[in-house]
C-alpha cells in the first residue's frame, strides 16, 4: 500500500463502500452513519495490529475526520462546529478565512479546487439550488440556518469564492436579550407591544449585528 495513504483514507473508502451497498444517505439519516464509522474504525484498528495497514493513531480523531468527510463538509466542518466562529469564507482553495468575535483570521485549512467544488455541491444539495455557467452565483440556506453565498468564474477572476455566515443564535427571547445586556428592558417591552399591535418594524444593521436574532426573539 502506498505510504501516502493514511488510515483515514482507508477507512473513508471502506465506509463509503458500505454506505453505497446499504443505500444509506448521510445527510438524511446521519445516526446509522455514525455507528457505521465507529464500527469501521474499530475493525480497522484490530486489523492494523497484524497487517501492513497504516497505523490508526487516535481512533476518536479518525472517527471525527471520516464523519466530516462522509457526513459533513470536510475540512470546513471543524469551523462550522466551532461556536465561536461567526463566518467562513474561501477566496481561493488555499486561503480559508474565519471571523471570530468580529475579527478575521487566515486558517491553516487548505482545500483542493475539486474538493471545494464538491463541498459546495453538498452544501447546495438540501436547498435545491445549483450553480453553473447559467447561474454563476447563488445564495442558499444550509440545513443549520447558515447562509451560503457562492460565486464562480468568470464572475470571479480565477477561483470559486465561498462565504458562509453561520446562524449563531445566542438568545431565544427578548427577555434573554435583556439579560445579555443587548436591549434595555423598556425597549424590549416596547417591541413586544409593537408586535402585538401588528405595527410595521424596520430592522437594520451591519453584517453580524444581530438582525436575525432580534427578529427571531420577537416571534
Short mmCIF file of C-alpha atoms in Angstrom, two decimals:
data_model
loop_
_atom_site.label_atom_id
_atom_site.label_comp_id
_atom_site.label_asym_id
_atom_site.label_seq_id
_atom_site.Cartn_x
_atom_site.Cartn_y
_atom_site.Cartn_z
CA UNK A 1 0.00 0.00 0.00
CA UNK A 2 1.43 3.46 -0.91
CA UNK A 3 2.88 5.30 2.09
CA UNK A 4 0.87 8.42 1.13
CA UNK A 5 -2.35 6.61 2.01
CA UNK A 6 -3.40 7.25 5.62
CA UNK A 7 -5.64 5.29 7.95
CA UNK A 8 -8.31 7.96 7.44
CA UNK A 9 -8.15 7.45 3.66
CA UNK A 10 -8.55 3.68 4.00
CA UNK A 11 -11.44 3.86 6.49
CA UNK A 12 -13.07 6.59 4.41
CA UNK A 13 -13.04 4.34 1.34
CA UNK A 14 -14.41 1.36 3.28
CA UNK A 15 -17.20 3.42 4.85
CA UNK A 16 -18.24 4.91 1.50
CA UNK A 17 -18.48 1.43 0.01
CA UNK A 18 -20.62 0.25 2.93
CA UNK A 19 -22.86 3.30 2.57
CA UNK A 20 -23.28 2.57 -1.14
CA UNK A 21 -24.08 -1.11 -0.56
CA UNK A 22 -26.61 -0.39 2.17
CA UNK A 23 -28.27 2.51 0.34
CA UNK A 24 -27.77 4.96 3.20
CA UNK A 25 -27.89 8.74 2.91
CA UNK A 26 -25.53 10.50 5.36
CA UNK A 27 -27.43 13.79 5.13
CA UNK A 28 -30.94 12.43 5.51
CA UNK A 29 -30.23 9.93 8.30
CA UNK A 30 -26.80 10.54 9.91
CA UNK A 31 -27.32 8.35 13.02
CA UNK A 32 -26.60 4.98 11.27
CA UNK A 33 -23.56 6.57 9.61
CA UNK A 34 -22.03 7.45 12.99
CA UNK A 35 -22.43 3.84 14.15
CA UNK A 36 -21.07 2.57 10.85
CA UNK A 37 -17.96 4.76 11.10
CA UNK A 38 -17.25 3.72 14.70
CA UNK A 39 -17.59 0.04 13.77
CA UNK A 40 -15.35 0.53 10.73
CA UNK A 41 -12.66 2.28 12.79
CA UNK A 42 -12.75 -0.43 15.46
CA UNK A 43 -12.46 -3.14 12.80
CA UNK A 44 -9.60 -1.32 11.06
CA UNK A 45 -7.76 -0.81 14.35
CA UNK A 46 -7.89 -4.55 15.05
CA UNK A 47 -6.76 -5.48 11.52
CA UNK A 48 -3.91 -2.97 11.57
CA UNK A 49 -2.27 -4.76 14.51
CA UNK A 50 -1.44 -7.78 12.35
CA UNK A 51 -1.06 -6.26 8.87
CA UNK A 52 0.81 -3.60 6.89
CA UNK A 53 -2.10 -1.15 7.11
CA UNK A 54 -1.11 2.40 8.11
CA UNK A 55 -1.28 2.91 11.91
CA UNK A 56 -4.51 4.44 13.11
CA UNK A 57 -3.20 6.75 15.86
CA UNK A 58 -6.08 8.19 17.87
CA UNK A 59 -9.30 6.31 16.96
CA UNK A 60 -11.56 9.20 18.04
CA UNK A 61 -9.72 11.58 15.72
CA UNK A 62 -10.13 9.14 12.84
CA UNK A 63 -13.85 8.76 13.60
CA UNK A 64 -14.26 12.55 13.54
CA UNK A 65 -12.25 13.00 10.34
CA UNK A 66 -14.16 10.28 8.49
CA UNK A 67 -17.53 11.62 9.69
CA UNK A 68 -16.54 15.09 8.49
CA UNK A 69 -15.72 13.61 5.09
CA UNK A 70 -18.75 11.41 4.52
CA UNK A 71 -21.49 13.13 6.55
CA UNK A 72 -20.22 16.69 6.88
CA UNK A 73 -18.42 19.34 4.91
CA UNK A 74 -14.88 18.00 5.08
CA UNK A 75 -12.14 20.32 6.39
CA UNK A 76 -14.69 23.15 6.78
CA UNK A 77 -16.77 21.16 9.28
CA UNK A 78 -14.50 21.99 12.22
CA UNK A 79 -15.22 25.68 11.68
CA UNK A 80 -18.94 25.06 11.25
CA UNK A 81 -18.93 23.19 14.57
CA UNK A 82 -16.94 25.86 16.42
CA UNK A 83 -19.48 28.02 18.32
CA UNK A 84 -17.07 30.97 18.37
CA UNK A 85 -16.74 31.13 14.58
CA UNK A 86 -19.27 33.54 13.07
CA UNK A 87 -18.30 33.47 9.41
CA UNK A 88 -16.23 31.37 6.99
CA UNK A 89 -15.06 32.43 3.58
CA UNK A 90 -12.84 30.90 0.92
CA UNK A 91 -11.22 33.34 -1.50
CA UNK A 92 -9.29 30.53 -3.14
CA UNK A 93 -8.75 26.87 -2.17
CA UNK A 94 -5.54 27.61 -0.29
CA UNK A 95 -6.90 30.61 1.63
CA UNK A 96 -9.70 29.85 4.07
CA UNK A 97 -10.63 32.66 6.46
CA UNK A 98 -12.87 32.72 9.53
CA UNK A 99 -14.30 35.51 11.67
CA UNK A 100 -14.22 35.07 15.42
CA UNK A 101 -15.67 37.74 17.73
CA UNK A 102 -15.69 40.17 14.81
CA UNK A 103 -12.02 39.60 13.88
CA UNK A 104 -10.93 37.82 10.71
CA UNK A 105 -8.07 35.33 10.60
CA UNK A 106 -6.43 33.15 7.97
CA UNK A 107 -6.66 29.47 8.91
CA UNK A 108 -4.29 26.62 8.10
CA UNK A 109 -7.09 24.81 6.20
CA UNK A 110 -6.16 24.12 2.58
CA UNK A 111 -8.61 22.71 0.05
CA UNK A 112 -8.12 21.33 -3.42
CA UNK A 113 -10.06 23.07 -6.22
CA UNK A 114 -12.05 19.91 -6.91
CA UNK A 115 -12.62 19.37 -3.20
CA UNK A 116 -14.08 22.85 -2.78
CA UNK A 117 -16.47 22.34 -5.71
CA UNK A 118 -17.59 19.02 -4.20
CA UNK A 119 -18.24 20.65 -0.81
CA UNK A 120 -20.28 23.42 -2.43
CA UNK A 121 -22.37 20.84 -4.27
CA UNK A 122 -23.07 19.11 -0.95
CA UNK A 123 -23.96 22.41 0.74
CA UNK A 124 -26.44 23.23 -2.01
CA UNK A 125 -27.99 19.77 -2.03
CA UNK A 126 -30.70 20.38 0.56
CA UNK A 127 -31.57 23.83 -0.81
CA UNK A 128 -32.49 22.62 -4.28
CA UNK A 129 -30.26 25.33 -5.75
CA UNK A 130 -27.46 24.83 -8.25
CA UNK A 131 -24.51 26.76 -9.58
CA UNK A 132 -23.14 26.58 -13.13
CA UNK A 133 -22.37 28.83 -16.09
CA UNK A 134 -26.06 29.70 -16.48
CA UNK A 135 -26.28 30.56 -12.76
CA UNK A 136 -22.77 31.72 -11.78
CA UNK A 137 -23.71 32.94 -8.30
CA UNK A 138 -26.14 31.61 -5.75
CA UNK A 139 -27.48 32.39 -2.28
CA UNK A 140 -28.87 29.50 -0.24
CA UNK A 141 -29.70 28.46 3.31
CA UNK A 142 -27.86 25.48 4.78
CA UNK A 143 -29.64 22.91 7.00
CA UNK A 144 -28.47 24.62 10.21
CA UNK A 145 -29.76 28.01 9.05
CA UNK A 146 -26.36 29.36 7.98
CA UNK A 147 -26.36 31.48 4.83
CA UNK A 148 -24.26 30.32 1.88
CA UNK A 149 -23.11 32.58 -0.93
CA UNK A 150 -21.09 31.15 -3.84
CA UNK A 151 -19.66 32.81 -6.95
CA UNK A 152 -17.75 31.06 -9.74
CA UNK A 153 -15.52 32.29 -12.59
CA UNK A 154 -15.90 34.28 -14.80
CA UNK A 155 -17.70 36.42 -12.22
CA UNK A 156 -14.64 35.90 -10.01
CA UNK A 157 -11.21 36.16 -11.58
CA UNK A 158 -9.77 32.67 -11.06
CA UNK A 159 -11.28 30.68 -8.22
CA UNK A 160 -14.70 29.85 -6.83
CA UNK A 161 -15.48 32.18 -3.91
CA UNK A 162 -17.50 30.85 -0.97
CA UNK A 163 -18.93 32.68 2.03
CA UNK A 164 -20.82 31.08 4.94
CA UNK A 165 -22.46 33.31 7.52
CA UNK A 166 -23.22 30.99 10.39
CA UNK A 167 -26.53 31.13 12.19
CA UNK A 168 -25.35 31.62 15.77
CA UNK A 169 -28.41 32.03 17.95
CA UNK A 170 -27.40 33.12 21.43
CA UNK A 171 -30.84 34.19 22.65
CA UNK A 172 -34.35 32.87 22.12
CA UNK A 173 -36.49 35.64 23.60
CA UNK A 174 -36.48 39.36 24.28
CA UNK A 175 -36.03 38.63 27.98
CA UNK A 176 -32.80 36.77 27.18
CA UNK A 177 -31.60 39.75 25.14
CA UNK A 178 -32.28 41.95 28.16
CA UNK A 179 -30.36 39.52 30.42
CA UNK A 180 -27.42 39.59 27.99
CA UNK A 181 -27.38 43.40 28.08
CA UNK A 182 -28.29 43.68 24.40
CA UNK A 183 -31.57 45.54 24.99
CA UNK A 184 -32.82 47.76 27.81
CA UNK A 185 -35.94 46.29 29.45
CA UNK A 186 -38.16 49.20 28.36
CA UNK A 187 -37.14 48.72 24.71
CA UNK A 188 -37.98 45.01 24.92
CA UNK A 189 -41.44 45.83 26.33
CA UNK A 190 -41.99 48.39 23.56
CA UNK A 191 -41.08 45.81 20.89
CA UNK A 192 -43.43 43.28 22.44
CA UNK A 193 -46.28 45.81 22.34
CA UNK A 194 -45.46 46.82 18.76
CA UNK A 195 -45.51 43.19 17.60
CA UNK A 196 -48.76 42.50 19.46
CA UNK A 197 -50.33 45.56 17.83
CA UNK A 198 -49.23 44.42 14.36
CA UNK A 199 -47.13 47.52 13.69
CA UNK A 200 -44.53 47.60 10.92
CA UNK A 201 -41.00 47.29 12.31
CA UNK A 202 -37.85 48.05 10.33
CA UNK A 203 -34.75 46.13 11.49
CA UNK A 204 -31.45 47.31 10.02
CA UNK A 205 -27.76 46.99 10.78
CA UNK A 206 -24.43 45.76 9.51
CA UNK A 207 -23.26 42.20 8.98
CA UNK A 208 -23.48 40.08 12.16
CA UNK A 209 -25.17 42.94 14.01
CA UNK A 210 -27.86 40.56 15.29
CA UNK A 211 -30.78 41.41 12.98
CA UNK A 212 -31.91 37.78 12.52
CA UNK A 213 -31.54 37.03 16.23
CA UNK A 214 -33.67 40.05 17.14
CA UNK A 215 -36.41 39.09 14.67
CA UNK A 216 -36.45 35.52 15.94
CA UNK A 217 -36.68 36.73 19.55
CA UNK A 218 -39.80 38.78 18.77
CA UNK A 219 -41.68 35.81 17.29
#
